[in-house]
Coordinates of C-alpha atoms in Angstrom, one line a residue:
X1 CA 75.5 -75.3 11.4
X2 CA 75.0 -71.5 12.0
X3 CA 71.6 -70.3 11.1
X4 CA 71.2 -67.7 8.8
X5 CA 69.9 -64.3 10.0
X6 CA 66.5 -62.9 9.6
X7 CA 62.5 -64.8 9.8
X8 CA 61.8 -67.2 7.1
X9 CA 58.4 -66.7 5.0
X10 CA 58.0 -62.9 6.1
X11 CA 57.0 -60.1 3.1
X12 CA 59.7 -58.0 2.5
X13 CA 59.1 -54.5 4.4
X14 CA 58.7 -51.8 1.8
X15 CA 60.5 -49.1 1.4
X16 CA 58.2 -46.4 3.3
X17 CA 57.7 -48.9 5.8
X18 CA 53.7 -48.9 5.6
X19 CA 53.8 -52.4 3.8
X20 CA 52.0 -53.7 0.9
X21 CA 48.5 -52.5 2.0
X22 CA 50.1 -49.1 1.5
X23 CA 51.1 -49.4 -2.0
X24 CA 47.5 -51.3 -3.3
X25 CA 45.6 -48.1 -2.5
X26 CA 44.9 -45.6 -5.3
X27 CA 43.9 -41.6 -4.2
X28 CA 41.0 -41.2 -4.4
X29 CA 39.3 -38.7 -7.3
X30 CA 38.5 -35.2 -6.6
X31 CA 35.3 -34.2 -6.2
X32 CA 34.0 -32.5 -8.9
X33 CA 32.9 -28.6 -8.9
X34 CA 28.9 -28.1 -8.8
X35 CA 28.1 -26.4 -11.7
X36 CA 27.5 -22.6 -11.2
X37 CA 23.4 -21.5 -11.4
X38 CA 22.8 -18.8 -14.0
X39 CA 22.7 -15.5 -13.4
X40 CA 19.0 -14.3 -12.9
X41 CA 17.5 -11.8 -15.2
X42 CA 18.0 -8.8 -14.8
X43 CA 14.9 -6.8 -13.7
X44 CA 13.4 -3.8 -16.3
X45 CA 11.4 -1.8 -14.5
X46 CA 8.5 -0.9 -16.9
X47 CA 8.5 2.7 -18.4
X48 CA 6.1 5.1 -16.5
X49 CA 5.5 8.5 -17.7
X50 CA 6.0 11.4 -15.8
X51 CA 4.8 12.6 -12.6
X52 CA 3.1 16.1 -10.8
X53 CA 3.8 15.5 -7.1
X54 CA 2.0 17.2 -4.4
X55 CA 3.7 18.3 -1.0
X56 CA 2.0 20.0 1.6
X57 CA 4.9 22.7 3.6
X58 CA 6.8 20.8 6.0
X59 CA 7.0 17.5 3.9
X60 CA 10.1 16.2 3.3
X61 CA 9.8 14.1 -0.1
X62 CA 13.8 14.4 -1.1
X63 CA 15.1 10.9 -0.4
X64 CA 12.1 9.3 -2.8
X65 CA 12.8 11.9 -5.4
X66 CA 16.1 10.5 -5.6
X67 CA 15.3 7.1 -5.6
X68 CA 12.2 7.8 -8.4
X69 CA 15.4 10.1 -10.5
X70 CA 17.7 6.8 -10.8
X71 CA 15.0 4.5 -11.3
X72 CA 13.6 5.9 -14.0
X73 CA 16.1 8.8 -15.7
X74 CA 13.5 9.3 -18.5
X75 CA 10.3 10.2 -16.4
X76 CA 10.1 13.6 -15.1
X77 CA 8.5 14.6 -11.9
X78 CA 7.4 18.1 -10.9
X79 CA 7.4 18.6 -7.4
X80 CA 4.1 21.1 -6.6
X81 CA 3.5 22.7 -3.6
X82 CA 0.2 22.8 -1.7
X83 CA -0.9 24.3 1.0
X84 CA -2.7 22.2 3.7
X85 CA -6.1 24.2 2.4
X86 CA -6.3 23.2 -1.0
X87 CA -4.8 19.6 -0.8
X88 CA -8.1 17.5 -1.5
X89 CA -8.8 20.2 -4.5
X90 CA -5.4 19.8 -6.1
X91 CA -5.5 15.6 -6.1
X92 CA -9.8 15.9 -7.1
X93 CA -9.2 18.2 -10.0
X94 CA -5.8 16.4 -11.1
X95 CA -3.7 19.6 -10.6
X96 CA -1.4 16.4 -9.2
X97 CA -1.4 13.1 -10.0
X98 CA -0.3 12.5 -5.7
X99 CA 0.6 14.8 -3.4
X100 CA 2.0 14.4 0.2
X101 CA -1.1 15.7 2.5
X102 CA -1.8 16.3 6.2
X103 CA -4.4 14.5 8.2
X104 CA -7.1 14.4 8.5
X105 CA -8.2 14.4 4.8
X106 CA -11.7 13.4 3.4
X107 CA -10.9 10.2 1.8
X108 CA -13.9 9.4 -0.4
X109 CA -12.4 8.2 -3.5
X110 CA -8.9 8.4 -2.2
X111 CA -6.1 5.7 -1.8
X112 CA -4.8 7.4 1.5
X113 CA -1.3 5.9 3.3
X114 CA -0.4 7.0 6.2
X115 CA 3.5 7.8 6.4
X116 CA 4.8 9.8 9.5
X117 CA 3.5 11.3 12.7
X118 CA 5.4 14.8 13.5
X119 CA 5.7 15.8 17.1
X120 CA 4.2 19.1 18.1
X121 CA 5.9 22.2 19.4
X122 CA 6.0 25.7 21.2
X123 CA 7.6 28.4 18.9
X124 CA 8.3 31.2 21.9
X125 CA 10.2 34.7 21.5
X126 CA 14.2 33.9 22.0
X127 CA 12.9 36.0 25.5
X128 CA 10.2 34.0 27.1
X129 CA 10.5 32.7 30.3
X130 CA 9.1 29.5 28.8
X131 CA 12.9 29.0 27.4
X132 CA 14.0 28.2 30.8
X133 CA 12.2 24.5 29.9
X134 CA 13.7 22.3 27.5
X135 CA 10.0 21.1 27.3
X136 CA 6.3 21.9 28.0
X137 CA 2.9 21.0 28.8
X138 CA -0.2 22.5 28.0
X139 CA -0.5 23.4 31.4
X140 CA 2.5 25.6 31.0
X141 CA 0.5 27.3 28.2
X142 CA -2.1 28.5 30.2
X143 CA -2.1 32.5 30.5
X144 CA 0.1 33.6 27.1
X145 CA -1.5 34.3 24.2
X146 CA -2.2 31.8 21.5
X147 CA -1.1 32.7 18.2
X148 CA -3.4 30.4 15.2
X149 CA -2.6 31.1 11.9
X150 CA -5.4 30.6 9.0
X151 CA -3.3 27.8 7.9
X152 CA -3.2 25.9 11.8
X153 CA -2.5 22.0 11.6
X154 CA -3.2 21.2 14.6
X155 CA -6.3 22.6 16.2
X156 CA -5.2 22.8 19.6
X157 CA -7.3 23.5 22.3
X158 CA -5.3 25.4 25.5
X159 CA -6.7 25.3 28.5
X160 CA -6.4 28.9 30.4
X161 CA -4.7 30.7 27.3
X162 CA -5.9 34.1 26.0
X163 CA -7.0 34.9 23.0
X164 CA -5.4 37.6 20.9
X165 CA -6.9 40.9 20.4
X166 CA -5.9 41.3 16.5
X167 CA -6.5 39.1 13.4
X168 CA -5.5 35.6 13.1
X169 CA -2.5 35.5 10.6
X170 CA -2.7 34.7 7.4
X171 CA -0.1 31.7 7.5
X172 CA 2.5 30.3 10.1
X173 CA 5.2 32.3 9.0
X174 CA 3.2 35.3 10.0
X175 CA 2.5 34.1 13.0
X176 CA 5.9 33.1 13.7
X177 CA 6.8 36.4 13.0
X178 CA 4.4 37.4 15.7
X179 CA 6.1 35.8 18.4
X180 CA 9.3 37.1 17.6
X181 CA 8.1 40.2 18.1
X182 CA 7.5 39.0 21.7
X183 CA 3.4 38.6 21.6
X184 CA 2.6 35.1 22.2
X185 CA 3.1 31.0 21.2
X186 CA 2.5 29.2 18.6
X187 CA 2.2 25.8 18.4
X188 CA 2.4 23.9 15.3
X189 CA 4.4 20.4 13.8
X190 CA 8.3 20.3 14.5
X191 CA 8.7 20.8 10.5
X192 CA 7.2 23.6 10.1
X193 CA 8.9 25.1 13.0
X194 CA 12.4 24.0 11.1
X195 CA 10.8 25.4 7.8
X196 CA 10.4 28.5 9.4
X197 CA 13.1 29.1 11.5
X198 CA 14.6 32.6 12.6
X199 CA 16.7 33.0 15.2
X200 CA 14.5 35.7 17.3
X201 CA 12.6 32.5 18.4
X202 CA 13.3 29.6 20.4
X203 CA 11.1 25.8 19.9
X204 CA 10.6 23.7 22.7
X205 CA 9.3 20.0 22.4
X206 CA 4.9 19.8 23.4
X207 CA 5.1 16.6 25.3
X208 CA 1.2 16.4 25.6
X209 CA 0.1 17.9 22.2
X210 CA -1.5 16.0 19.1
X211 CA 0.4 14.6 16.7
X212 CA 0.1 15.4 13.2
X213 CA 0.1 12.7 10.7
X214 CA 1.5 13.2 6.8
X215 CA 0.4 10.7 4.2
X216 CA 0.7 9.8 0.8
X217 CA -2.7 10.3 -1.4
X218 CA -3.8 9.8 -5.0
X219 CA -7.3 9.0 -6.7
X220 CA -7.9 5.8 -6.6
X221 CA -9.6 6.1 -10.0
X222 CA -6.1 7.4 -11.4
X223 CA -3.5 4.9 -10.3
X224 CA -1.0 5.6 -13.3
X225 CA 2.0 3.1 -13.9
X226 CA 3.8 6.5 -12.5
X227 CA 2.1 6.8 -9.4
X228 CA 2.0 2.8 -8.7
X229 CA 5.7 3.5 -9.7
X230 CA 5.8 6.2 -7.0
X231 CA 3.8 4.2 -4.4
X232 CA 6.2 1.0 -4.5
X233 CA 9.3 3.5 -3.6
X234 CA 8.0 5.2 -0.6
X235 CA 6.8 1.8 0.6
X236 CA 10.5 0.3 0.0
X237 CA 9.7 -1.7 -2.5
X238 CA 13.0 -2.3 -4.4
X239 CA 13.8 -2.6 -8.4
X240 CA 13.9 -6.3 -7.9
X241 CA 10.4 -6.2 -6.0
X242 CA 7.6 -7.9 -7.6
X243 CA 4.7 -5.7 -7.3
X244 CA 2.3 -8.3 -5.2

């Protein structure tokens, strides 16, 4: 008798040939989304009143401005210049409520911090021989005349220089003026070289002159909400910031 094809007591092969095991498993659930955290709070800065700020000639206050002007729309500040010589006065008798100062300051009573150091330079006549250097030494000083304004910075000592035979100017644009003429140097901070630039006169970096340092001052008796306000932009301090 002919047997009959195919092998007795085997499972049927399915149809997508992956057998029964295949077919018993279920898919498996999709994970399910996180929920979302909620949004944080959003920050009100507290309302400050306005502000009278001091800046000594040469400072450059513009970028805080800004920042204080879309922080707080509603709070005016009044930018007040000062010159070097009546700094201390202007923040002891509350003409301003800060200012922007020059070092050294006396600092009794006096939240001073310390900001920027600005390089020194030689302002020269667009004519001086000390143009054919694209920088100088003291040493390089010695034998010109000196030019120091009543409002100097920097108290430089030159070796070897000479004095003038006329009256200290009255500021540093006078004394800028000077040296276009062709008399002399001057030597003061690069911004107030920019500040008072012409283009009778040539600047050339002072690679071993004093530095002059511009911070940011206030009575420590008078910290305002405006001036705290103030304080936390120029240190970076951000909307969001606490104020630790």
């Amino acid at each position: 008798m002919a047997k009959s094809g195919g092998s007795r007591g085997r499972p049927a092969r399915q149809a997508n040939g992956k057998g029964r095991a295949a077919a018993s498993r279920t898919p498996k659930p999709a994970p399910r989304a996180k929920p979302k955290p909620p949004a944080p709070e959003p920050v009100v800065e507290p309302a400050v009143g306005p502000l009278v700020l001091g800046a000594i000639p040469g400072a450059t206050p513009g970028k805080w401005i800004d920042t204080w002007k879309s922080r707080h729309p509603d709070a005016p500040l009044e930018l007040h210049p000062l010159e070097v010589q009546e700094q201390r006065t202007a923040l002891a008798e509350g003409i301003v409520d800060a200012a922007l100062v020059r070092l050294p300051i006396e600092r009794d009573g006096l939240h001073v911090i310390p900001l920027y150091d600005e390089l020194p330079v030689v302002v020269v006549g667009s004519e001086s021989h000390l143009t054919a250097a694209d920088e100088l030494d003291l040493a390089d000083l010695a034998g010109e005349i000196v030019v120091t304004p009543r409002d100097d910075v920097l108290a430089v000592t030159v070796p070897g220089a000479l004095a003038p035979r006329f009256a200290a100017p009255a500021d540093t644009a006078e004394a800028i003026a000077t040296v276009a003429a062709g008399v002399g140097v001057v030597l003061v901070p690069m911004s107030l070289a920019r500040l008072h630039h012409r283009k009778d006169v040539a600047v050339r970096p002072l690679r071993d002159g004093p530095t002059s340092t511009v911070a940011l001052a206030w009575v420590s008796e008078r910290t305002t909400p405006a001036v705290d306000a103030f304080v936390g932009i120029v240190r970076g301090r951000t909307a969001n910031s606490s104020r630790g």
